[in-house]
């Protein structure tokens, strides 16, 4: 298929681009490099562009006859979204509207969209199905929920078919350490802990130790980026074969606490860095884990890396490689 990949230079997008390229798809990656890297785009044509620039988008759609779009480009940091909500409504929601408008204009009718467990907010169930009520508690989740809604409404009103993937906590890296999370000023737990191992940070904080969980820290469902990437490749095959629009959780269905994750990083690296217990971070729900039977049933998705040690081990290997590259 001829595919447009927005945000294909970013952490998740670049892993998906690699799997799509290896599967023989013809790719155009559109990215403003605000957090992504040109070297991370290992297949296809690269276009430096911003989704706010509708005219440039139209030129790209006019130049290529796309069969479908994968839309990764977004800001994804919960605390930043609390402080700067308009950045999220502009870059996530409004720019998704731009993309949908241009897709509609050019009759491109297949979309795989990166959504998030943050659309569920502070649920009173531990394991979330796709039908769990949607009530985001931070602007990041709200910006993605609005995007979901626009996509669904356009699918109802046109020939568009979509697969919306609600990511839980994505982590890890390609096992060969050629790709990984290289986001500047990263805030995500596993990345931050790996930076402590490599001395990039002197230590880290645990945000909140008084949650109603088994050790007082938040529980998240960490999913390996290669398993998530595989879900996108299968989602496209599903749409190509005429599959109906779907919303699917992407997680393994089990969770780890912040303390358990930090312990795994210390154990696997053999490095004991300082960890300070601090107050809760704004916008954090206590526990989020995925009920994933729908993605398994609809896409036949079978994870290969459902193991915290593998997730952390590949993240550590990548971080060491990334620090080495930056020094050289
Ligand atoms: N977290 C933490 N210290 C950090 C980074 C994250 O305690 O330096 C906690 C955070 O409060 C949350 C969990 O780790 O409970 C996962 O946060 P992350 O930012 O990785 O992902 P999110 O779930 O917010 O998308």
mmCIF file of C-alpha atoms and ligand atoms in Angstrom:
data_model
loop_
_atom_site.group_PDB
_atom_site.id
_atom_site.type_symbol
_atom_site.label_atom_id
_atom_site.label_comp_id
_atom_site.label_asym_id
_atom_site.label_seq_id
_atom_site.Cartn_x
_atom_site.Cartn_y
_atom_site.Cartn_z
ATOM 1 C CA UNK A 1 0.000 0.000 0.000
ATOM 2 C CA UNK A 2 1.044 3.590 -0.525
ATOM 3 C CA UNK A 3 0.875 5.125 2.944
ATOM 4 C CA UNK A 4 1.295 8.513 4.581
ATOM 5 C CA UNK A 5 2.806 8.289 8.061
ATOM 6 C CA UNK A 6 2.537 11.468 10.125
ATOM 7 C CA UNK A 7 4.987 11.585 13.015
ATOM 8 C CA UNK A 8 6.991 8.739 11.508
ATOM 9 C CA UNK A 9 10.266 10.155 12.845
ATOM 10 C CA UNK A 10 9.116 9.803 16.443
ATOM 11 C CA UNK A 11 9.577 6.959 18.873
ATOM 12 C CA UNK A 12 6.534 4.822 18.027
ATOM 13 C CA UNK A 13 6.175 6.044 14.449
ATOM 14 C CA UNK A 14 9.752 5.096 13.568
ATOM 15 C CA UNK A 15 9.277 1.527 14.828
ATOM 16 C CA UNK A 16 6.079 1.246 12.777
ATOM 17 C CA UNK A 17 7.778 2.728 9.690
ATOM 18 C CA UNK A 18 10.457 0.090 9.945
ATOM 19 C CA UNK A 19 7.952 -2.767 10.217
ATOM 20 C CA UNK A 20 5.837 -1.342 7.370
ATOM 21 C CA UNK A 21 8.934 -0.894 5.198
ATOM 22 C CA UNK A 22 10.023 -4.453 5.889
ATOM 23 C CA UNK A 23 6.494 -5.617 4.969
ATOM 24 C CA UNK A 24 6.947 -3.953 1.546
ATOM 25 C CA UNK A 25 4.701 -0.899 1.882
ATOM 26 C CA UNK A 26 5.528 2.312 0.018
ATOM 27 C CA UNK A 27 5.836 5.112 2.594
ATOM 28 C CA UNK A 28 5.884 8.885 2.817
ATOM 29 C CA UNK A 29 6.805 10.126 6.304
ATOM 30 C CA UNK A 30 5.560 13.617 7.203
ATOM 31 C CA UNK A 31 7.098 15.025 10.381
ATOM 32 C CA UNK A 32 8.083 18.452 11.722
ATOM 33 C CA UNK A 33 11.002 16.947 13.706
ATOM 34 C CA UNK A 34 9.848 18.786 16.847
ATOM 35 C CA UNK A 35 10.588 15.651 18.869
ATOM 36 C CA UNK A 36 11.502 13.121 16.171
ATOM 37 C CA UNK A 37 14.764 12.497 14.309
ATOM 38 C CA UNK A 38 15.526 12.238 10.611
ATOM 39 C CA UNK A 39 17.855 9.232 11.177
ATOM 40 C CA UNK A 40 14.977 7.304 12.735
ATOM 41 C CA UNK A 41 13.132 7.183 9.403
ATOM 42 C CA UNK A 42 14.654 4.052 7.919
ATOM 43 C CA UNK A 43 12.228 3.506 5.025
ATOM 44 C CA UNK A 44 10.372 5.603 2.484
ATOM 45 C CA UNK A 45 10.458 9.260 1.521
ATOM 46 C CA UNK A 46 10.814 11.915 4.203
ATOM 47 C CA UNK A 47 8.922 15.226 4.046
ATOM 48 C CA UNK A 48 9.714 17.913 6.617
ATOM 49 C CA UNK A 49 6.338 19.421 7.339
ATOM 50 C CA UNK A 50 3.857 20.496 9.946
ATOM 51 C CA UNK A 51 0.231 19.387 10.044
ATOM 52 C CA UNK A 52 -0.731 22.976 10.792
ATOM 53 C CA UNK A 53 0.384 23.764 7.238
ATOM 54 C CA UNK A 54 -2.655 22.610 5.337
ATOM 55 C CA UNK A 55 -1.317 23.865 2.026
ATOM 56 C CA UNK A 56 1.803 21.698 2.288
ATOM 57 C CA UNK A 57 -0.341 18.724 3.243
ATOM 58 C CA UNK A 58 -2.483 19.246 0.168
ATOM 59 C CA UNK A 59 0.633 19.323 -2.015
ATOM 60 C CA UNK A 60 1.793 16.007 -0.548
ATOM 61 C CA UNK A 61 -1.623 14.405 -1.101
ATOM 62 C CA UNK A 62 -1.703 15.769 -4.662
ATOM 63 C CA UNK A 63 1.748 14.327 -5.411
ATOM 64 C CA UNK A 64 1.015 10.824 -4.076
ATOM 65 C CA UNK A 65 -2.078 8.695 -4.368
ATOM 66 C CA UNK A 66 -2.314 7.340 -0.841
ATOM 67 C CA UNK A 67 -4.219 4.195 0.034
ATOM 68 C CA UNK A 68 -4.189 5.056 3.694
ATOM 69 C CA UNK A 69 -2.781 7.157 6.525
ATOM 70 C CA UNK A 70 -1.214 6.354 9.881
ATOM 71 C CA UNK A 71 -1.450 9.362 12.148
ATOM 72 C CA UNK A 72 1.109 9.425 14.990
ATOM 73 C CA UNK A 73 2.103 13.098 15.059
ATOM 74 C CA UNK A 74 1.109 14.520 18.441
ATOM 75 C CA UNK A 75 2.313 15.862 21.766
ATOM 76 C CA UNK A 76 2.009 13.228 24.459
ATOM 77 C CA UNK A 77 3.193 14.518 27.829
ATOM 78 C CA UNK A 78 0.405 14.619 30.426
ATOM 79 C CA UNK A 79 1.885 17.250 32.818
ATOM 80 C CA UNK A 80 2.838 19.521 29.926
ATOM 81 C CA UNK A 81 -0.746 19.305 28.675
ATOM 82 C CA UNK A 82 -1.995 20.444 32.068
ATOM 83 C CA UNK A 83 0.291 23.491 31.938
ATOM 84 C CA UNK A 84 -0.131 24.286 28.271
ATOM 85 C CA UNK A 85 -3.508 22.928 27.122
ATOM 86 C CA UNK A 86 -3.756 25.007 23.959
ATOM 87 C CA UNK A 87 -0.578 23.425 22.604
ATOM 88 C CA UNK A 88 -2.398 20.090 22.844
ATOM 89 C CA UNK A 89 -5.667 21.270 21.355
ATOM 90 C CA UNK A 90 -3.720 22.888 18.486
ATOM 91 C CA UNK A 91 -1.220 20.200 17.669
ATOM 92 C CA UNK A 92 -3.351 17.179 18.506
ATOM 93 C CA UNK A 93 -6.967 18.143 17.888
ATOM 94 C CA UNK A 94 -6.843 20.950 15.325
ATOM 95 C CA UNK A 95 -4.081 19.326 13.302
ATOM 96 C CA UNK A 96 -6.035 16.057 13.214
ATOM 97 C CA UNK A 97 -8.925 18.104 11.807
ATOM 98 C CA UNK A 98 -6.569 19.450 9.119
ATOM 99 C CA UNK A 99 -5.433 15.951 8.238
ATOM 100 C CA UNK A 100 -8.994 14.588 8.103
ATOM 101 C CA UNK A 101 -10.067 17.497 5.888
ATOM 102 C CA UNK A 102 -7.293 16.814 3.401
ATOM 103 C CA UNK A 103 -7.923 13.055 3.478
ATOM 104 C CA UNK A 104 -11.595 13.736 2.763
ATOM 105 C CA UNK A 105 -10.714 16.170 -0.013
ATOM 106 C CA UNK A 106 -8.508 13.569 -1.730
ATOM 107 C CA UNK A 107 -10.770 10.566 -1.017
ATOM 108 C CA UNK A 108 -8.240 8.693 1.148
ATOM 109 C CA UNK A 109 -10.412 6.301 3.107
ATOM 110 C CA UNK A 110 -8.267 4.256 5.505
ATOM 111 C CA UNK A 111 -6.867 5.623 8.766
ATOM 112 C CA UNK A 112 -4.987 4.100 11.679
ATOM 113 C CA UNK A 113 -4.990 6.587 14.537
ATOM 114 C CA UNK A 114 -2.816 6.743 17.657
ATOM 115 C CA UNK A 115 -5.043 7.282 20.650
ATOM 116 C CA UNK A 116 -4.396 6.693 24.308
ATOM 117 C CA UNK A 117 -5.661 5.114 27.512
ATOM 118 C CA UNK A 118 -5.766 8.694 28.814
ATOM 119 C CA UNK A 119 -9.208 9.001 27.154
ATOM 120 C CA UNK A 120 -10.613 6.870 30.006
ATOM 121 C CA UNK A 121 -9.564 9.304 32.718
ATOM 122 C CA UNK A 122 -9.938 8.073 36.288
ATOM 123 C CA UNK A 123 -11.972 4.895 35.766
ATOM 124 C CA UNK A 124 -13.479 3.032 38.718
ATOM 125 C CA UNK A 125 -12.624 -0.330 37.152
ATOM 126 C CA UNK A 126 -9.068 -1.674 37.023
ATOM 127 C CA UNK A 127 -9.239 -3.449 33.669
ATOM 128 C CA UNK A 128 -10.554 -1.179 30.934
ATOM 129 C CA UNK A 129 -12.620 -2.366 27.984
ATOM 130 C CA UNK A 130 -13.172 -0.153 24.964
ATOM 131 C CA UNK A 131 -16.690 0.476 26.321
ATOM 132 C CA UNK A 132 -15.483 1.877 29.651
ATOM 133 C CA UNK A 133 -16.879 5.435 29.894
ATOM 134 C CA UNK A 134 -14.610 8.074 28.380
ATOM 135 C CA UNK A 135 -13.841 10.873 30.806
ATOM 136 C CA UNK A 136 -10.307 12.227 30.371
ATOM 137 C CA UNK A 137 -8.867 14.097 33.341
ATOM 138 C CA UNK A 138 -6.140 15.986 31.502
ATOM 139 C CA UNK A 139 -5.935 18.033 28.283
ATOM 140 C CA UNK A 140 -3.795 15.375 26.594
ATOM 141 C CA UNK A 141 -6.560 12.771 26.961
ATOM 142 C CA UNK A 142 -9.219 15.310 26.019
ATOM 143 C CA UNK A 143 -7.317 16.379 22.893
ATOM 144 C CA UNK A 144 -7.147 12.740 21.764
ATOM 145 C CA UNK A 145 -10.777 12.017 22.629
ATOM 146 C CA UNK A 146 -11.886 14.967 20.500
ATOM 147 C CA UNK A 147 -9.771 13.604 17.655
ATOM 148 C CA UNK A 148 -11.378 10.179 18.051
ATOM 149 C CA UNK A 149 -14.802 11.765 17.877
ATOM 150 C CA UNK A 150 -13.986 13.685 14.687
ATOM 151 C CA UNK A 151 -12.687 10.509 13.081
ATOM 152 C CA UNK A 152 -15.793 8.515 14.044
ATOM 153 C CA UNK A 153 -18.124 11.231 12.800
ATOM 154 C CA UNK A 154 -16.297 11.463 9.477
ATOM 155 C CA UNK A 155 -16.372 7.675 9.114
ATOM 156 C CA UNK A 156 -20.145 7.788 9.667
ATOM 157 C CA UNK A 157 -20.552 10.484 7.050
ATOM 158 C CA UNK A 158 -18.134 9.233 4.358
ATOM 159 C CA UNK A 159 -16.356 6.174 2.990
ATOM 160 C CA UNK A 160 -13.600 6.540 5.624
ATOM 161 C CA UNK A 161 -12.841 3.451 7.716
ATOM 162 C CA UNK A 162 -10.624 3.717 10.766
ATOM 163 C CA UNK A 163 -8.818 1.686 13.375
ATOM 164 C CA UNK A 164 -8.310 3.771 16.501
ATOM 165 C CA UNK A 165 -5.645 2.210 18.705
ATOM 166 C CA UNK A 166 -5.731 3.253 22.348
ATOM 167 C CA UNK A 167 -2.160 2.827 23.533
ATOM 168 C CA UNK A 168 -1.407 2.028 27.123
ATOM 169 C CA UNK A 169 2.183 2.739 28.305
ATOM 170 C CA UNK A 170 4.544 2.154 25.420
ATOM 171 C CA UNK A 171 8.157 1.340 26.262
ATOM 172 C CA UNK A 172 11.155 -0.720 25.168
ATOM 173 C CA UNK A 173 13.008 -0.586 21.879
ATOM 174 C CA UNK A 174 13.856 -2.690 18.893
ATOM 175 C CA UNK A 175 16.078 -5.486 20.261
ATOM 176 C CA UNK A 176 18.901 -4.635 17.807
ATOM 177 C CA UNK A 177 19.105 -1.128 19.398
ATOM 178 C CA UNK A 178 18.978 0.646 16.018
ATOM 179 C CA UNK A 179 15.805 2.488 17.060
ATOM 180 C CA UNK A 180 14.435 3.595 20.403
ATOM 181 C CA UNK A 181 13.089 6.487 22.387
ATOM 182 C CA UNK A 182 15.284 9.504 21.660
ATOM 183 C CA UNK A 183 12.809 12.182 22.668
ATOM 184 C CA UNK A 184 14.512 15.210 24.224
ATOM 185 C CA UNK A 185 13.559 15.955 27.845
ATOM 186 C CA UNK A 186 11.683 12.689 28.153
ATOM 187 C CA UNK A 187 9.288 12.347 31.073
ATOM 188 C CA UNK A 188 8.133 8.742 30.748
ATOM 189 C CA UNK A 189 8.972 6.417 33.596
ATOM 190 C CA UNK A 190 11.090 3.729 31.919
ATOM 191 C CA UNK A 191 12.997 6.251 29.819
ATOM 192 C CA UNK A 192 13.730 8.418 32.864
ATOM 193 C CA UNK A 193 14.938 5.408 34.882
ATOM 194 C CA UNK A 194 17.199 4.306 31.995
ATOM 195 C CA UNK A 195 18.677 7.806 31.866
ATOM 196 C CA UNK A 196 19.504 7.487 35.585
ATOM 197 C CA UNK A 197 21.357 4.240 34.866
ATOM 198 C CA UNK A 198 23.460 6.007 32.247
ATOM 199 C CA UNK A 199 24.206 8.996 34.456
ATOM 200 C CA UNK A 200 22.211 11.418 32.291
ATOM 201 C CA UNK A 201 20.238 12.244 35.430
ATOM 202 C CA UNK A 202 21.532 12.033 38.981
ATOM 203 C CA UNK A 203 18.332 10.393 40.217
ATOM 204 C CA UNK A 204 14.558 10.399 39.862
ATOM 205 C CA UNK A 205 11.331 10.881 41.780
ATOM 206 C CA UNK A 206 8.352 8.646 42.412
ATOM 207 C CA UNK A 207 5.283 10.813 41.915
ATOM 208 C CA UNK A 208 2.862 9.713 44.608
ATOM 209 C CA UNK A 209 3.169 6.879 47.109
ATOM 210 C CA UNK A 210 -0.316 7.169 48.643
ATOM 211 C CA UNK A 211 -2.417 5.672 45.846
ATOM 212 C CA UNK A 212 -4.763 2.768 46.621
ATOM 213 C CA UNK A 213 -2.564 0.206 44.917
ATOM 214 C CA UNK A 214 -0.489 -2.723 46.180
ATOM 215 C CA UNK A 215 2.526 -0.545 47.061
ATOM 216 C CA UNK A 216 1.000 2.941 46.955
ATOM 217 C CA UNK A 217 2.409 3.876 43.535
ATOM 218 C CA UNK A 218 0.542 4.079 40.227
ATOM 219 C CA UNK A 219 -0.076 0.988 38.120
ATOM 220 C CA UNK A 220 0.325 1.068 34.345
ATOM 221 C CA UNK A 221 0.129 -1.521 31.573
ATOM 222 C CA UNK A 222 3.550 -1.317 29.860
ATOM 223 C CA UNK A 223 3.509 -2.581 26.257
ATOM 224 C CA UNK A 224 6.609 -3.203 24.139
ATOM 225 C CA UNK A 225 6.858 -0.843 21.160
ATOM 226 C CA UNK A 226 7.452 -3.713 18.700
ATOM 227 C CA UNK A 227 4.187 -5.397 19.719
ATOM 228 C CA UNK A 228 2.407 -2.077 19.350
ATOM 229 C CA UNK A 229 4.006 -1.549 15.930
ATOM 230 C CA UNK A 230 2.817 -4.976 14.852
ATOM 231 C CA UNK A 231 -0.760 -4.009 15.764
ATOM 232 C CA UNK A 232 -0.542 -1.134 13.243
ATOM 233 C CA UNK A 233 0.688 -3.373 10.443
ATOM 234 C CA UNK A 234 -2.151 -5.849 11.057
ATOM 235 C CA UNK A 235 -4.674 -3.010 11.399
ATOM 236 C CA UNK A 236 -3.774 -1.831 7.903
ATOM 237 C CA UNK A 237 -4.167 -5.334 6.481
ATOM 238 C CA UNK A 238 -7.538 -5.490 8.229
ATOM 239 C CA UNK A 239 -8.680 -2.220 6.619
ATOM 240 C CA UNK A 240 -7.345 -3.272 3.220
ATOM 241 C CA UNK A 241 -9.401 -6.448 3.438
ATOM 242 C CA UNK A 242 -12.521 -4.341 4.021
ATOM 243 C CA UNK A 243 -12.676 -4.493 7.836
ATOM 244 C CA UNK A 244 -15.166 -2.191 9.546
ATOM 245 C CA UNK A 245 -14.100 0.736 11.716
ATOM 246 C CA UNK A 246 -12.886 -0.302 15.166
ATOM 247 C CA UNK A 247 -11.555 1.120 18.419
ATOM 248 C CA UNK A 248 -9.040 -1.207 20.080
ATOM 249 C CA UNK A 249 -7.084 -1.129 23.315
ATOM 250 C CA UNK A 250 -3.362 -1.882 22.980
ATOM 251 C CA UNK A 251 -1.974 -3.313 26.186
ATOM 252 C CA UNK A 252 -1.135 -6.671 27.701
ATOM 253 C CA UNK A 253 -3.872 -6.707 30.324
ATOM 254 C CA UNK A 254 -1.625 -6.580 33.376
ATOM 255 C CA UNK A 255 0.009 -3.766 35.270
ATOM 256 C CA UNK A 256 3.169 -2.913 37.168
ATOM 257 C CA UNK A 257 3.629 -0.295 39.862
ATOM 258 C CA UNK A 258 6.170 2.502 39.579
ATOM 259 C CA UNK A 259 8.266 0.810 42.276
ATOM 260 C CA UNK A 260 8.202 -2.523 40.419
ATOM 261 C CA UNK A 261 9.393 -0.846 37.233
ATOM 262 C CA UNK A 262 12.230 1.005 38.981
ATOM 263 C CA UNK A 263 13.263 -2.208 40.753
ATOM 264 C CA UNK A 264 13.407 -4.018 37.400
ATOM 265 C CA UNK A 265 15.586 -1.260 35.908
ATOM 266 C CA UNK A 266 17.972 -1.426 38.874
ATOM 267 C CA UNK A 267 18.090 -5.223 38.909
ATOM 268 C CA UNK A 268 18.692 -5.610 35.166
ATOM 269 C CA UNK A 269 21.254 -2.813 34.952
ATOM 270 C CA UNK A 270 23.000 -3.528 38.258
ATOM 271 C CA UNK A 271 23.005 0.241 38.905
ATOM 272 C CA UNK A 272 21.496 1.618 42.112
ATOM 273 C CA UNK A 273 20.569 5.261 41.445
ATOM 274 C CA UNK A 274 18.847 7.590 43.967
ATOM 275 C CA UNK A 275 15.037 7.539 44.006
ATOM 276 C CA UNK A 276 13.124 10.144 45.995
ATOM 277 C CA UNK A 277 9.504 9.733 47.064
ATOM 278 C CA UNK A 278 7.564 12.866 46.199
ATOM 279 C CA UNK A 279 3.982 14.099 45.869
ATOM 280 C CA UNK A 280 1.443 13.138 43.237
ATOM 281 C CA UNK A 281 1.822 14.492 39.711
ATOM 282 C CA UNK A 282 -1.150 16.400 38.290
ATOM 283 C CA UNK A 283 -3.416 14.363 36.040
ATOM 284 C CA UNK A 284 -2.277 10.856 37.043
ATOM 285 C CA UNK A 285 -4.945 8.162 37.506
ATOM 286 C CA UNK A 286 -4.051 5.434 40.067
ATOM 287 C CA UNK A 287 -4.298 2.400 37.800
ATOM 288 C CA UNK A 288 -4.773 1.789 34.078
ATOM 289 C CA UNK A 289 -4.638 -1.679 32.540
ATOM 290 C CA UNK A 290 -6.114 -2.851 29.257
ATOM 291 C CA UNK A 291 -8.745 -5.499 28.654
ATOM 292 C CA UNK A 292 -7.304 -6.626 25.314
ATOM 293 C CA UNK A 293 -9.650 -9.357 24.095
ATOM 294 C CA UNK A 294 -11.072 -7.150 21.335
ATOM 295 C CA UNK A 295 -7.769 -6.490 19.553
ATOM 296 C CA UNK A 296 -6.898 -10.179 19.800
ATOM 297 C CA UNK A 297 -10.261 -11.154 18.312
ATOM 298 C CA UNK A 298 -10.596 -8.456 15.620
ATOM 299 C CA UNK A 299 -6.973 -8.289 14.425
ATOM 300 C CA UNK A 300 -5.670 -11.660 15.604
ATOM 301 C CA UNK A 301 -2.917 -9.741 17.442
ATOM 302 C CA UNK A 302 -0.537 -11.985 19.378
ATOM 303 C CA UNK A 303 2.136 -10.203 21.429
ATOM 304 C CA UNK A 304 5.746 -11.424 21.335
ATOM 305 C CA UNK A 305 7.319 -9.279 24.093
ATOM 306 C CA UNK A 306 4.885 -9.475 27.024
ATOM 307 C CA UNK A 307 7.569 -9.475 29.703
ATOM 308 C CA UNK A 308 8.643 -6.505 31.851
ATOM 309 C CA UNK A 309 12.262 -7.686 31.841
ATOM 310 C CA UNK A 310 12.297 -7.736 28.023
ATOM 311 C CA UNK A 311 10.745 -4.273 27.869
ATOM 312 C CA UNK A 312 13.214 -2.856 30.370
ATOM 313 C CA UNK A 313 16.153 -4.818 28.941
ATOM 314 C CA UNK A 314 15.616 -3.487 25.401
ATOM 315 C CA UNK A 315 15.070 0.041 26.760
ATOM 316 C CA UNK A 316 18.367 -0.177 28.681
ATOM 317 C CA UNK A 317 20.242 -1.481 25.663
ATOM 318 C CA UNK A 318 18.867 1.340 23.510
ATOM 319 C CA UNK A 319 19.632 4.029 26.102
ATOM 320 C CA UNK A 320 23.273 2.931 26.300
ATOM 321 C CA UNK A 321 23.511 3.006 22.499
ATOM 322 C CA UNK A 322 21.778 6.410 22.280
ATOM 323 C CA UNK A 323 24.116 7.965 24.847
ATOM 324 C CA UNK A 324 27.106 6.489 23.007
ATOM 325 C CA UNK A 325 25.873 7.969 19.714
ATOM 326 C CA UNK A 326 25.381 11.397 21.238
ATOM 327 C CA UNK A 327 28.925 11.381 22.639
ATOM 328 C CA UNK A 328 30.542 10.308 19.357
HETATM 329 N N1 LIG B 1 6.429 8.476 37.082
HETATM 330 C C1 LIG B 1 7.231 8.671 38.216
HETATM 331 N N2 LIG B 1 8.455 9.282 38.037
HETATM 332 C C2 LIG B 1 8.889 9.711 36.810
HETATM 333 C C3 LIG B 1 8.063 9.502 35.683
HETATM 334 C C4 LIG B 1 6.839 8.889 35.864
HETATM 335 O O1 LIG B 1 6.851 8.313 39.332
HETATM 336 O O2 LIG B 1 9.995 10.276 36.727
HETATM 337 C C5 LIG B 1 5.119 7.815 37.267
HETATM 338 C C6 LIG B 1 3.937 8.682 36.841
HETATM 339 O O3 LIG B 1 3.536 9.528 37.878
HETATM 340 C C7 LIG B 1 2.900 7.616 36.489
HETATM 341 C C8 LIG B 1 3.750 6.468 35.931
HETATM 342 O O4 LIG B 1 5.083 6.698 36.397
HETATM 343 O O5 LIG B 1 2.268 7.156 37.666
HETATM 344 C C9 LIG B 1 3.764 6.431 34.416
HETATM 345 O O6 LIG B 1 4.023 7.738 33.952
HETATM 346 P P1 LIG B 1 4.496 8.041 32.473
HETATM 347 O O7 LIG B 1 4.804 9.503 32.408
HETATM 348 O O8 LIG B 1 5.572 7.091 32.091
HETATM 349 O O9 LIG B 1 3.254 7.676 31.570
HETATM 350 P P2 LIG B 1 1.693 8.152 31.613
HETATM 351 O O10 LIG B 1 0.961 7.031 32.287
HETATM 352 O O11 LIG B 1 1.621 9.460 32.327
HETATM 353 O O12 LIG B 1 1.336 8.268 30.152
#
